[in-house]
């Protein structure tokens, strides 16, 4: 009987040890689900892409016993759905879906900016008689309705006193817009600077307006966290911000063509030589890559938010700064001695 009891006790203890080992194993492999709206291929835009390339996110998470799992989404809408479902913890996100998420109270906290100025352009076919946005009256213009490009278009119409009713608007995605422009089915299209400059260097198109001269209309790549996750695991969000800070420092040291391509979500793959002229706008300081959200970007996001509200894309008015939390970045910078 004593032998039986001894064996039973040993069995129970062995079972408890096994369960404890499983628990430790789970603790060592806690997953942070990181998303990107830069495409299903898993491409990331801006400084987050650099942090991933150098392995800084993995390093910072490993210190806490967490592991990153990266997922690319076709659209920002899909990222927002992932946040709602609890399948996305931290993500890069376009400024429009970020604004929509804030408006709809999906449980999103704006924690940073991956690329503070992702410039957009007005583009015409090479040799076009249109030389300025002042020539848009009576023309066909292609862009995505309900996007940052529409915000840019409407802002230009207002700024330059154009006759909006005379302009024919065609709703189209970038790839369709490029084809329509080159085949002569549309007079002007709106594109991100990466794509526009590539067309220009290939001798196919000419840029007639670039938001680098109109920063108040320039889109940005935001970084967001699922609010419940950030509140439950603030140290993980701080670790993510540390990785972004380290990535910018590394980029500033040696901004190679390969890193510029990576920064652009691979959009500059065919023309890596354009990277420096597109992203180095401040003599190598690369303030554009600081993940902290400054007041100017808050104003830009609010302006976009108000526009989306005016066209019915957003129905719940919000002050976007109420969803912003720079404290994770500030703590990360302090811990890194910045």
Short mmCIF file of C-alpha atoms in Angstrom, two decimals:
data_model
loop_
_atom_site.label_atom_id
_atom_site.label_comp_id
_atom_site.label_asym_id
_atom_site.label_seq_id
_atom_site.Cartn_x
_atom_site.Cartn_y
_atom_site.Cartn_z
CA UNK A 1 0.00 0.00 0.00
CA UNK A 2 2.82 2.41 0.95
CA UNK A 3 4.56 1.56 -2.31
CA UNK A 4 1.33 2.26 -4.22
CA UNK A 5 0.88 5.62 -2.47
CA UNK A 6 4.49 6.52 -3.17
CA UNK A 7 4.07 5.72 -6.85
CA UNK A 8 0.84 7.75 -6.95
CA UNK A 9 2.53 10.75 -5.36
CA UNK A 10 5.41 10.50 -7.81
CA UNK A 11 2.98 10.32 -10.70
CA UNK A 12 1.12 13.41 -9.51
CA UNK A 13 4.38 15.31 -9.02
CA UNK A 14 5.57 14.28 -12.48
CA UNK A 15 2.30 15.48 -13.95
CA UNK A 16 2.57 18.81 -12.15
CA UNK A 17 6.12 19.24 -13.41
CA UNK A 18 5.01 18.46 -16.94
CA UNK A 19 2.21 21.01 -16.73
CA UNK A 20 4.65 23.53 -15.28
CA UNK A 21 7.03 22.91 -18.18
CA UNK A 22 4.19 23.42 -20.66
CA UNK A 23 3.29 26.65 -18.89
CA UNK A 24 6.89 27.86 -19.10
CA UNK A 25 7.03 26.90 -22.74
CA UNK A 26 3.92 28.91 -23.48
CA UNK A 27 5.33 31.87 -21.58
CA UNK A 28 8.48 31.77 -23.66
CA UNK A 29 6.53 31.68 -26.91
CA UNK A 30 3.88 34.35 -26.41
CA UNK A 31 2.97 35.73 -29.81
CA UNK A 32 2.61 39.36 -30.88
CA UNK A 33 0.56 39.50 -34.06
CA UNK A 34 2.00 42.29 -36.19
CA UNK A 35 0.18 43.39 -39.32
CA UNK A 36 0.83 45.55 -42.37
CA UNK A 37 -1.58 47.13 -44.83
CA UNK A 38 1.16 47.40 -47.47
CA UNK A 39 0.07 44.21 -49.20
CA UNK A 40 -0.61 40.52 -48.69
CA UNK A 41 3.00 39.75 -49.59
CA UNK A 42 3.86 40.92 -46.09
CA UNK A 43 5.72 44.02 -47.24
CA UNK A 44 6.08 46.73 -44.62
CA UNK A 45 6.43 50.45 -45.27
CA UNK A 46 8.67 52.98 -43.54
CA UNK A 47 10.78 52.53 -40.46
CA UNK A 48 8.90 49.39 -39.38
CA UNK A 49 10.21 47.68 -42.52
CA UNK A 50 13.76 48.60 -41.51
CA UNK A 51 13.23 47.38 -37.94
CA UNK A 52 12.07 44.03 -39.30
CA UNK A 53 14.95 43.79 -41.77
CA UNK A 54 17.56 44.31 -39.04
CA UNK A 55 15.78 41.92 -36.70
CA UNK A 56 15.37 44.59 -34.02
CA UNK A 57 11.71 43.79 -33.33
CA UNK A 58 12.52 40.12 -32.83
CA UNK A 59 15.44 41.04 -30.54
CA UNK A 60 13.42 43.41 -28.36
CA UNK A 61 10.51 40.97 -28.05
CA UNK A 62 12.81 38.06 -27.22
CA UNK A 63 14.09 39.99 -24.20
CA UNK A 64 10.54 39.86 -22.82
CA UNK A 65 9.80 36.28 -23.80
CA UNK A 66 7.59 37.22 -26.76
CA UNK A 67 7.80 36.36 -30.44
CA UNK A 68 6.59 38.37 -33.45
CA UNK A 69 4.33 36.87 -36.08
CA UNK A 70 4.08 39.03 -39.21
CA UNK A 71 1.04 39.14 -41.50
CA UNK A 72 0.45 41.24 -44.60
CA UNK A 73 -3.07 42.42 -45.39
CA UNK A 74 -4.37 43.57 -48.76
CA UNK A 75 -6.07 46.65 -47.31
CA UNK A 76 -6.31 48.77 -44.19
CA UNK A 77 -9.92 47.66 -43.88
CA UNK A 78 -8.67 44.10 -43.38
CA UNK A 79 -6.25 45.29 -40.69
CA UNK A 80 -9.10 47.02 -38.85
CA UNK A 81 -11.16 43.85 -39.05
CA UNK A 82 -8.21 41.98 -37.55
CA UNK A 83 -8.02 44.47 -34.69
CA UNK A 84 -11.74 44.05 -34.01
CA UNK A 85 -11.38 40.26 -34.05
CA UNK A 86 -8.35 40.37 -31.76
CA UNK A 87 -6.12 38.86 -34.46
CA UNK A 88 -3.88 41.94 -34.84
CA UNK A 89 -1.99 43.42 -31.88
CA UNK A 90 0.24 46.03 -33.57
CA UNK A 91 0.13 47.16 -37.19
CA UNK A 92 1.21 49.72 -39.74
CA UNK A 93 -1.89 51.34 -41.21
CA UNK A 94 -2.74 53.98 -43.80
CA UNK A 95 -4.03 57.26 -42.44
CA UNK A 96 -7.54 56.78 -43.90
CA UNK A 97 -8.26 53.40 -42.25
CA UNK A 98 -6.67 54.77 -39.08
CA UNK A 99 -9.15 57.66 -39.11
CA UNK A 100 -12.04 55.30 -39.85
CA UNK A 101 -10.95 53.03 -37.00
CA UNK A 102 -10.83 55.97 -34.60
CA UNK A 103 -14.28 57.13 -35.70
CA UNK A 104 -15.84 53.69 -35.28
CA UNK A 105 -14.29 53.04 -31.86
CA UNK A 106 -12.84 49.69 -32.92
CA UNK A 107 -10.41 49.63 -30.00
CA UNK A 108 -7.44 51.16 -31.79
CA UNK A 109 -4.69 53.29 -30.23
CA UNK A 110 -2.49 55.42 -32.48
CA UNK A 111 1.05 54.87 -31.16
CA UNK A 112 3.32 56.24 -33.88
CA UNK A 113 4.11 57.01 -37.49
CA UNK A 114 6.13 54.66 -39.66
CA UNK A 115 6.61 57.24 -42.40
CA UNK A 116 5.56 60.77 -41.52
CA UNK A 117 5.29 61.98 -45.10
CA UNK A 118 4.49 59.48 -47.84
CA UNK A 119 4.21 61.99 -50.66
CA UNK A 120 1.53 61.87 -53.35
CA UNK A 121 1.59 63.41 -56.81
CA UNK A 122 -0.49 64.59 -59.76
CA UNK A 123 0.86 62.89 -62.89
CA UNK A 124 0.30 63.39 -66.63
CA UNK A 125 1.50 61.41 -69.62
CA UNK A 126 4.85 62.50 -71.03
CA UNK A 127 4.31 65.24 -73.59
CA UNK A 128 0.89 66.22 -72.25
CA UNK A 129 -0.14 69.85 -72.80
CA UNK A 130 -1.17 69.91 -69.12
CA UNK A 131 1.72 71.49 -67.24
CA UNK A 132 0.07 72.53 -63.97
CA UNK A 133 -2.88 71.58 -61.78
CA UNK A 134 -4.30 74.93 -62.85
CA UNK A 135 -5.00 73.25 -66.21
CA UNK A 136 -7.35 70.60 -64.76
CA UNK A 137 -10.65 72.26 -65.65
CA UNK A 138 -12.50 70.17 -68.23
CA UNK A 139 -10.10 67.21 -67.86
CA UNK A 140 -10.47 63.57 -66.81
CA UNK A 141 -8.79 62.80 -63.50
CA UNK A 142 -8.36 59.32 -62.04
CA UNK A 143 -7.90 58.41 -58.38
CA UNK A 144 -9.43 56.32 -55.59
CA UNK A 145 -12.58 57.89 -54.20
CA UNK A 146 -12.71 57.99 -50.40
CA UNK A 147 -8.92 57.81 -50.07
CA UNK A 148 -6.08 60.20 -49.27
CA UNK A 149 -5.80 60.89 -52.99
CA UNK A 150 -9.35 62.26 -53.05
CA UNK A 151 -8.47 64.42 -50.05
CA UNK A 152 -5.49 65.74 -52.01
CA UNK A 153 -7.62 66.31 -55.11
CA UNK A 154 -10.32 68.23 -53.22
CA UNK A 155 -7.68 70.29 -51.41
CA UNK A 156 -6.04 71.25 -54.73
CA UNK A 157 -9.40 72.17 -56.24
CA UNK A 158 -10.07 74.50 -53.33
CA UNK A 159 -6.53 75.90 -53.13
CA UNK A 160 -6.28 76.74 -56.84
CA UNK A 161 -9.91 77.80 -57.36
CA UNK A 162 -10.69 75.12 -59.95
CA UNK A 163 -14.12 74.46 -61.45
CA UNK A 164 -14.80 71.07 -59.89
CA UNK A 165 -18.03 70.51 -61.84
CA UNK A 166 -16.09 70.68 -65.11
CA UNK A 167 -13.65 67.95 -64.05
CA UNK A 168 -14.62 64.35 -64.81
CA UNK A 169 -13.58 62.08 -61.94
CA UNK A 170 -12.87 58.40 -62.56
CA UNK A 171 -12.67 56.12 -59.53
CA UNK A 172 -9.74 53.75 -60.01
CA UNK A 173 -6.95 51.97 -58.16
CA UNK A 174 -3.33 52.88 -58.92
CA UNK A 175 -2.58 50.03 -61.33
CA UNK A 176 -5.71 50.75 -63.38
CA UNK A 177 -5.01 54.47 -63.28
CA UNK A 178 -1.50 54.02 -64.68
CA UNK A 179 -2.80 51.95 -67.59
CA UNK A 180 -5.57 54.48 -68.25
CA UNK A 181 -3.06 57.35 -68.28
CA UNK A 182 -0.59 55.67 -70.63
CA UNK A 183 -3.36 54.60 -73.05
CA UNK A 184 -4.85 58.09 -73.11
CA UNK A 185 -8.14 57.20 -71.42
CA UNK A 186 -7.55 59.70 -68.63
CA UNK A 187 -5.67 63.01 -68.59
CA UNK A 188 -4.32 63.11 -65.03
CA UNK A 189 -3.90 60.56 -62.24
CA UNK A 190 -2.88 60.75 -58.60
CA UNK A 191 -0.10 58.42 -57.45
CA UNK A 192 2.31 57.85 -54.59
CA UNK A 193 5.69 59.46 -55.28
CA UNK A 194 7.49 56.11 -55.57
CA UNK A 195 5.35 55.00 -58.50
CA UNK A 196 5.21 58.45 -60.07
CA UNK A 197 8.97 58.99 -60.01
CA UNK A 198 9.51 55.52 -61.49
CA UNK A 199 7.21 56.39 -64.42
CA UNK A 200 8.98 59.72 -64.80
CA UNK A 201 12.50 58.24 -64.92
CA UNK A 202 11.25 55.72 -67.50
CA UNK A 203 10.14 58.63 -69.70
CA UNK A 204 6.46 57.74 -69.54
CA UNK A 205 5.03 60.47 -67.32
CA UNK A 206 5.57 63.92 -65.78
CA UNK A 207 4.78 65.03 -62.24
CA UNK A 208 2.92 68.35 -62.12
CA UNK A 209 2.40 68.53 -58.35
CA UNK A 210 4.14 66.79 -55.46
CA UNK A 211 2.99 67.04 -51.84
CA UNK A 212 6.57 67.49 -50.69
CA UNK A 213 5.78 71.15 -51.46
CA UNK A 214 2.37 70.85 -49.76
CA UNK A 215 3.05 68.81 -46.63
CA UNK A 216 -0.36 69.59 -45.14
CA UNK A 217 -1.86 67.23 -47.74
CA UNK A 218 0.78 64.50 -47.63
CA UNK A 219 -0.40 61.04 -46.51
CA UNK A 220 1.35 59.21 -43.70
CA UNK A 221 1.87 55.62 -42.63
CA UNK A 222 0.54 55.31 -39.10
CA UNK A 223 1.35 52.70 -36.47
CA UNK A 224 -1.47 51.47 -34.28
CA UNK A 225 -1.99 48.98 -31.48
CA UNK A 226 -5.07 47.11 -30.36
CA UNK A 227 -6.02 49.11 -27.28
CA UNK A 228 -6.76 46.09 -25.09
CA UNK A 229 -3.41 44.54 -25.97
CA UNK A 230 -1.48 47.77 -25.32
CA UNK A 231 -3.11 48.21 -21.91
CA UNK A 232 -2.48 44.59 -20.95
CA UNK A 233 1.10 44.47 -22.25
CA UNK A 234 2.53 48.03 -22.35
CA UNK A 235 6.07 46.66 -22.11
CA UNK A 236 5.60 44.90 -25.47
CA UNK A 237 4.49 48.11 -27.18
CA UNK A 238 7.47 49.93 -25.66
CA UNK A 239 9.74 47.16 -26.98
CA UNK A 240 8.28 47.67 -30.44
CA UNK A 241 8.99 51.41 -30.23
CA UNK A 242 12.56 50.67 -29.13
CA UNK A 243 13.03 48.59 -32.28
CA UNK A 244 11.80 51.50 -34.43
CA UNK A 245 14.18 53.94 -32.74
CA UNK A 246 17.10 51.56 -33.20
CA UNK A 247 16.14 51.04 -36.85
CA UNK A 248 16.17 54.75 -37.60
CA UNK A 249 19.56 55.12 -35.92
CA UNK A 250 20.91 52.31 -38.08
CA UNK A 251 19.36 53.77 -41.22
CA UNK A 252 20.90 57.20 -40.57
CA UNK A 253 24.35 55.60 -40.24
CA UNK A 254 24.26 54.01 -43.70
CA UNK A 255 21.16 54.53 -45.88
CA UNK A 256 21.95 52.10 -48.72
CA UNK A 257 19.90 51.63 -51.88
CA UNK A 258 18.75 48.29 -50.53
CA UNK A 259 17.42 49.96 -47.39
CA UNK A 260 15.59 52.60 -49.45
CA UNK A 261 13.89 49.83 -51.43
CA UNK A 262 12.92 48.13 -48.18
CA UNK A 263 11.65 51.44 -46.79
CA UNK A 264 9.34 51.82 -49.80
CA UNK A 265 7.62 48.44 -49.28
CA UNK A 266 9.65 47.20 -52.27
CA UNK A 267 8.01 49.75 -54.62
CA UNK A 268 11.45 51.04 -55.66
CA UNK A 269 12.76 47.59 -56.53
CA UNK A 270 13.25 48.50 -60.20
CA UNK A 271 14.63 51.96 -59.45
CA UNK A 272 16.60 51.86 -56.17
CA UNK A 273 18.58 54.90 -57.31
CA UNK A 274 15.50 57.05 -56.65
CA UNK A 275 15.42 56.23 -52.95
CA UNK A 276 17.71 58.96 -51.69
CA UNK A 277 16.02 61.77 -53.63
CA UNK A 278 12.58 60.63 -52.40
CA UNK A 279 13.33 60.01 -48.72
CA UNK A 280 16.37 62.14 -47.85
CA UNK A 281 14.76 65.57 -47.64
CA UNK A 282 16.69 66.99 -44.67
CA UNK A 283 20.40 66.38 -45.30
CA UNK A 284 20.52 62.96 -43.70
CA UNK A 285 18.59 63.67 -40.51
CA UNK A 286 15.67 61.51 -41.69
CA UNK A 287 13.18 63.18 -39.37
CA UNK A 288 10.56 61.57 -41.61
CA UNK A 289 11.40 58.25 -39.98
CA UNK A 290 10.98 59.26 -36.33
CA UNK A 291 8.10 57.15 -35.02
CA UNK A 292 6.98 59.86 -32.58
CA UNK A 293 3.81 61.66 -33.72
CA UNK A 294 4.39 65.44 -33.72
CA UNK A 295 1.70 68.11 -33.66
CA UNK A 296 1.94 68.68 -37.43
CA UNK A 297 0.94 65.07 -38.13
CA UNK A 298 -1.92 65.26 -35.65
CA UNK A 299 -3.23 68.29 -37.54
CA UNK A 300 -2.83 66.47 -40.86
CA UNK A 301 -4.77 63.45 -39.58
CA UNK A 302 -7.50 65.68 -38.19
CA UNK A 303 -7.77 67.49 -41.54
CA UNK A 304 -8.11 64.15 -43.32
CA UNK A 305 -10.63 62.98 -40.71
CA UNK A 306 -12.76 66.09 -41.18
CA UNK A 307 -12.66 65.64 -44.95
CA UNK A 308 -13.76 62.00 -44.71
CA UNK A 309 -16.58 63.13 -42.46
CA UNK A 310 -17.64 65.78 -45.00
CA UNK A 311 -17.97 63.18 -47.76
CA UNK A 312 -19.83 60.69 -45.57
CA UNK A 313 -17.01 58.17 -45.21
CA UNK A 314 -16.96 58.87 -41.46
CA UNK A 315 -20.07 59.50 -39.37
CA UNK A 316 -18.83 59.82 -35.79
CA UNK A 317 -16.89 63.02 -35.25
CA UNK A 318 -13.78 62.67 -33.11
CA UNK A 319 -10.73 64.58 -32.03
CA UNK A 320 -8.05 62.21 -33.38
CA UNK A 321 -5.63 63.20 -30.62
CA UNK A 322 -7.86 61.36 -28.12
CA UNK A 323 -6.79 58.08 -29.77
CA UNK A 324 -3.10 59.03 -29.81
CA UNK A 325 -0.66 57.84 -27.17
CA UNK A 326 2.97 58.93 -27.59
CA UNK A 327 3.89 57.67 -24.12
CA UNK A 328 5.08 54.29 -25.43
CA UNK A 329 7.57 56.04 -27.72
CA UNK A 330 8.62 58.44 -24.96
CA UNK A 331 9.30 55.60 -22.53
CA UNK A 332 11.21 53.67 -25.19
CA UNK A 333 13.36 56.70 -25.99
CA UNK A 334 14.07 57.29 -22.30
CA UNK A 335 15.08 53.68 -21.73
CA UNK A 336 17.42 53.89 -24.73
CA UNK A 337 18.92 57.11 -23.40
CA UNK A 338 17.59 59.25 -26.26
#
